[in-house]
PDB file of C-alpha atoms in Angstrom:
ATOM      1  CA  GLN B   1      31.560  87.033  37.925  1.00 57.00           C
ATOM      2  CA  SER B   2      29.562  90.062  36.756  1.00 64.00           C
ATOM      3  CA  ARG B   3      30.779  89.448  33.157  1.00 60.00           C
ATOM      4  CA  VAL B   4      29.553  85.863  33.449  1.00 62.00           C
ATOM      5  CA  ARG B   5      26.258  87.010  34.496  1.00 65.00           C
ATOM      6  CA  MET B   6      26.003  89.488  31.731  1.00 59.00           C
ATOM      7  CA  LEU B   7      26.955  86.892  29.124  1.00 57.00           C
ATOM      8  CA  VAL B   8      24.461  84.314  30.433  1.00 59.00           C
ATOM      9  CA  ALA B   9      21.687  86.874  30.583  1.00 61.00           C
ATOM     10  CA  ALA B  10      22.490  88.257  27.105  1.00 54.00           C
ATOM     11  CA  ARG B  11      22.643  84.740  25.526  1.00 52.00           C
ATOM     12  CA  ARG B  12      19.592  83.629  27.206  1.00 54.00           C
ATOM     13  CA  ALA B  13      17.596  86.658  26.023  1.00 51.00           C
ATOM     14  CA  ALA B  14      19.063  86.155  22.338  1.00 44.00           C
ATOM     15  CA  LEU B  15      18.241  82.346  22.295  1.00 44.00           C
ATOM     16  CA  ARG B  16      14.946  81.807  24.308  1.00 42.00           C
ATOM     17  CA  THR B  17      11.751  82.166  22.659  1.00 35.00           C
ATOM     18  CA  VAL B  18       8.721  81.610  24.799  1.00 33.00           C
ATOM     19  CA  SER B  19       5.237  81.420  23.220  1.00 30.00           C
ATOM     20  CA  ALA B  20       3.053  83.582  25.552  1.00 29.00           C
ATOM     21  CA  HIS B  21      -0.177  81.802  24.798  1.00 27.00           C
ATOM     22  CA  ARG B  22       1.203  78.178  24.890  1.00 30.00           C
ATOM     23  CA  ARG B  23       4.237  78.601  27.282  1.00 33.00           C
ATOM     24  CA  ARG B  24       6.246  76.220  25.075  1.00 36.00           C
ATOM     25  CA  VAL B  25       9.921  76.751  24.297  1.00 36.00           C
ATOM     26  CA  ARG B  26      10.811  76.768  20.475  1.00 36.00           C
ATOM     27  CA  VAL B  27      13.856  74.733  19.538  1.00 36.00           C
ATOM     28  CA  LEU B  28      16.243  76.927  17.903  1.00 35.00           C
ATOM     29  CA  PRO B  29      18.924  76.226  15.332  1.00 36.00           C
ATOM     30  CA  ALA B  30      22.201  75.303  16.684  1.00 36.00           C
ATOM     31  CA  MET B  31      24.073  78.619  16.928  1.00 36.00           C
ATOM     32  CA  ALA B  32      27.740  78.806  18.048  1.00 36.00           C
ATOM     33  CA  THR B  33      27.956  80.470  21.463  1.00 43.00           C
ATOM     34  CA  SER B  34      31.751  79.802  21.541  1.00 44.00           C
ATOM     35  CA  THR B  35      32.708  82.041  18.725  1.00 47.00           C
ATOM     36  CA  GLY B  36      36.064  83.293  19.695  1.00 56.00           C
ATOM     37  CA  GLY B  37      36.547  80.651  22.225  1.00 83.00           C
ATOM     38  CA  GLY B  38      39.705  78.158  22.374  1.00 91.00           C
ATOM     39  CA  PRO B  39      39.601  74.746  20.653  1.00 93.00           C
ATOM     40  CA  VAL B  40      38.467  73.092  23.904  1.00 94.00           C
ATOM     41  CA  GLN B  41      35.492  75.430  24.456  1.00 94.00           C
ATOM     42  CA  VAL B  42      34.499  75.102  20.657  1.00 95.00           C
ATOM     43  CA  ALA B  43      34.770  71.201  21.039  1.00 94.00           C
ATOM     44  CA  ILE B  44      32.671  71.124  24.182  1.00 95.00           C
ATOM     45  CA  ASP B  45      29.949  73.311  22.535  1.00 95.00           C
ATOM     46  CA  GLN B  46      29.990  71.170  19.336  1.00 96.00           C
ATOM     47  CA  LYS B  47      29.781  67.925  21.179  1.00 96.00           C
ATOM     48  CA  LEU B  48      26.853  69.046  23.396  1.00 97.00           C
ATOM     49  CA  ARG B  49      24.855  70.330  20.503  1.00 96.00           C
ATOM     50  CA  THR B  50      25.333  67.247  18.402  1.00 96.00           C
ATOM     51  CA  GLN B  51      25.153  64.350  21.071  1.00 96.00           C
ATOM     52  CA  LEU B  52      22.232  65.844  23.104  1.00 96.00           C
ATOM     53  CA  ALA B  53      20.325  67.150  20.030  1.00 94.00           C
ATOM     54  CA  PRO B  54      17.755  68.597  19.761  1.00 95.00           C
ATOM     55  CA  VAL B  55      19.101  71.424  22.025  1.00 94.00           C
ATOM     56  CA  VAL B  56      17.124  74.453  22.989  1.00 94.00           C
ATOM     57  CA  HIS B  57      19.966  76.451  24.453  1.00 95.00           C
ATOM     58  CA  VAL B  58      23.543  75.757  25.133  1.00 95.00           C
ATOM     59  CA  ASP B  59      26.239  78.016  26.753  1.00 94.00           C
ATOM     60  CA  VAL B  60      29.759  77.155  27.294  1.00 95.00           C
ATOM     61  CA  LEU B  61      31.618  79.506  29.550  1.00 93.00           C
ATOM     62  CA  ASN B  62      35.422  79.370  30.126  1.00 91.00           C
ATOM     63  CA  GLU B  63      35.897  80.292  33.645  1.00 89.00           C
ATOM     64  CA  SER B  64      39.622  79.574  33.761  1.00 86.00           C
ATOM     65  CA  ASP B  65      40.633  83.270  34.104  1.00 83.00           C
ATOM     66  CA  GLY B  66      39.021  83.117  37.647  1.00 84.00           C
ATOM     67  CA  HIS B  67      41.483  80.481  38.804  1.00 82.00           C
ATOM     68  CA  ASN B  68      45.203  80.083  39.421  1.00 77.00           C
ATOM     69  CA  VAL B  69      46.080  78.828  35.880  1.00 80.00           C
ATOM     70  CA  PRO B  70      48.090  80.535  33.145  1.00 77.00           C
ATOM     71  CA  ARG B  71      46.380  83.043  30.821  1.00 82.00           C
ATOM     72  CA  GLY B  72      44.494  81.602  28.023  1.00 81.00           C
ATOM     73  CA  SER B  73      43.997  78.216  29.853  1.00 84.00           C
ATOM     74  CA  GLU B  74      41.054  76.120  29.062  1.00 89.00           C
ATOM     75  CA  THR B  75      40.650  74.042  32.308  1.00 87.00           C
ATOM     76  CA  HIS B  76      37.392  75.398  34.246  1.00 89.00           C
ATOM     77  CA  PHE B  77      34.089  75.456  32.359  1.00 93.00           C
ATOM     78  CA  LYS B  78      30.412  76.069  33.149  1.00 95.00           C
ATOM     79  CA  VAL B  79      27.886  74.490  30.692  1.00 96.00           C
ATOM     80  CA  VAL B  80      24.295  75.268  30.540  1.00 96.00           C
ATOM     81  CA  VAL B  81      22.304  72.822  28.335  1.00 97.00           C
ATOM     82  CA  VAL B  82      18.672  72.678  27.665  1.00 97.00           C
ATOM     83  CA  SER B  83      17.438  69.651  25.689  1.00 97.00           C
ATOM     84  CA  PRO B  84      14.062  67.658  25.651  1.00 97.00           C
ATOM     85  CA  ARG B  85      16.442  64.518  26.198  1.00 96.00           C
ATOM     86  CA  PHE B  86      16.391  65.653  29.965  1.00 97.00           C
ATOM     87  CA  ASP B  87      12.667  65.267  30.250  1.00 96.00           C
ATOM     88  CA  GLY B  88      11.839  62.716  33.081  1.00 96.00           C
ATOM     89  CA  MET B  89      15.608  62.359  33.920  1.00 97.00           C
ATOM     90  CA  ALA B  90      16.836  62.860  37.423  1.00 97.00           C
ATOM     91  CA  ARG B  91      19.445  65.554  38.039  1.00 96.00           C
ATOM     92  CA  LEU B  92      22.369  62.962  38.673  1.00 97.00           C
ATOM     93  CA  ALA B  93      21.380  61.221  35.392  1.00 98.00           C
ATOM     94  CA  ARG B  94      21.581  64.334  33.458  1.00 98.00           C
ATOM     95  CA  HIS B  95      25.023  65.076  34.964  1.00 97.00           C
ATOM     96  CA  ARG B  96      26.155  61.755  34.084  1.00 97.00           C
ATOM     97  CA  LEU B  97      24.922  62.122  30.464  1.00 97.00           C
ATOM     98  CA  VAL B  98      26.813  65.524  30.052  1.00 98.00           C
ATOM     99  CA  SER B  99      29.810  64.056  31.686  1.00 97.00           C
ATOM    100  CA  ALA B 100      29.846  60.955  29.434  1.00 97.00           C
ATOM    101  CA  THR B 101      29.393  63.255  26.318  1.00 97.00           C
ATOM    102  CA  LEU B 102      32.562  65.221  27.472  1.00 96.00           C
ATOM    103  CA  ALA B 103      34.683  62.263  28.712  1.00 96.00           C
ATOM    104  CA  ASP B 104      37.610  63.090  26.337  1.00 95.00           C
ATOM    105  CA  GLU B 105      37.750  66.656  27.494  1.00 95.00           C
ATOM    106  CA  LEU B 106      37.358  65.618  31.178  1.00 93.00           C
ATOM    107  CA  ALA B 107      40.249  63.017  30.777  1.00 94.00           C
ATOM    108  CA  GLY B 108      42.351  65.616  28.979  1.00 90.00           C
ATOM    109  CA  GLY B 109      42.944  69.151  30.154  1.00 89.00           C
ATOM    110  CA  VAL B 110      39.613  70.105  31.663  1.00 93.00           C
ATOM    111  CA  HIS B 111      39.988  70.278  35.364  1.00 88.00           C
ATOM    112  CA  ALA B 112      36.541  71.437  36.574  1.00 91.00           C
ATOM    113  CA  LEU B 113      33.062  71.392  34.892  1.00 94.00           C
ATOM    114  CA  SER B 114      29.994  72.933  36.282  1.00 94.00           C
ATOM    115  CA  ILE B 115      26.752  71.683  34.741  1.00 96.00           C
ATOM    116  CA  THR B 116      23.352  73.097  34.593  1.00 96.00           C
ATOM    117  CA  ALA B 117      21.150  70.563  32.565  1.00 97.00           C
ATOM    118  CA  ARG B 118      17.402  71.383  32.276  1.00 97.00           C
ATOM    119  CA  SER B 119      14.345  70.211  30.239  1.00 97.00           C
ATOM    120  CA  PRO B 120      12.681  72.976  28.062  1.00 96.00           C
ATOM    121  CA  SER B 121       9.769  73.259  30.516  1.00 95.00           C
ATOM    122  CA  GLU B 122      12.167  73.712  33.426  1.00 96.00           C
ATOM    123  CA  TRP B 123      14.018  76.424  31.484  1.00 95.00           C
ATOM    124  CA  ALA B 124      10.852  78.113  30.461  1.00 94.00           C
ATOM    125  CA  HIS B 125      10.023  78.482  34.279  1.00 94.00           C
ATOM    126  CA  ARG B 126      13.541  79.144  35.543  1.00 92.00           C
ATOM    127  CA  SER B 127      16.050  80.421  32.994  1.00 90.00           C
ATOM    128  CA  THR B 128      18.615  81.884  35.566  1.00 89.00           C
ATOM    129  CA  VAL B 129      21.729  80.292  36.367  1.00 90.00           C
ATOM    130  CA  ALA B 130      23.623  80.988  39.655  1.00 87.00           C
ATOM    131  CA  PRO B 131      27.177  82.488  39.193  1.00 86.00           C
ATOM    132  CA  SER B 132      30.091  80.174  40.016  1.00 82.00           C
ATOM    133  CA  PRO B 133      31.662  80.700  43.435  1.00 80.00           C
ATOM    134  CA  ALA B 134      35.108  82.233  43.636  1.00 79.00           C
ATOM    135  CA  CYS B 135      38.045  80.045  43.397  1.00 77.00           C
ATOM    136  CA  ALA B 136      38.933  78.367  46.895  1.00 75.00           C
ATOM    137  CA  GLY B 137      41.891  76.466  45.364  1.00 71.00           C
ATOM    138  CA  GLY B 138      44.846  78.857  45.674  1.00 60.00           C
ATOM    139  CA  SER B 139      43.821  81.568  43.417  1.00 48.00           C
ATOM    140  CA  LYS B 140      46.124  84.591  43.605  1.00 52.00           C
ATOM    141  CA  LYS B 141      43.631  86.972  42.083  1.00 49.00           C
TER     142      LYS B 141
END
């Protein structure tokens, strides 16, 4: 969990640029946050960036290692997506949009998906993401 927090904090610090005088978030070029990730993680990252463009921030974290699955699995993910497309959308509508974007992955091997979907103004005011809870589904770790 502390590794996830460190990765989220480091990525957020690297990608978020807030104009002090305007308090506006600058849209950054799509940068792969999933470098070194498996094929499912990379596919999730690419789909979120292309289908929810323009994006301000995307993090795709593979949290499978904290669950009772074989080493190297890609079954449990946490995504953090910041896009102007979420302006004016209810939280449930945002989650439905992200889930629809990742329908193929959810129908395949992805067992769990934690979604944080915010607009740029929300991200500028609150860019922290709560850590995921420990696995309660029979983890032997």
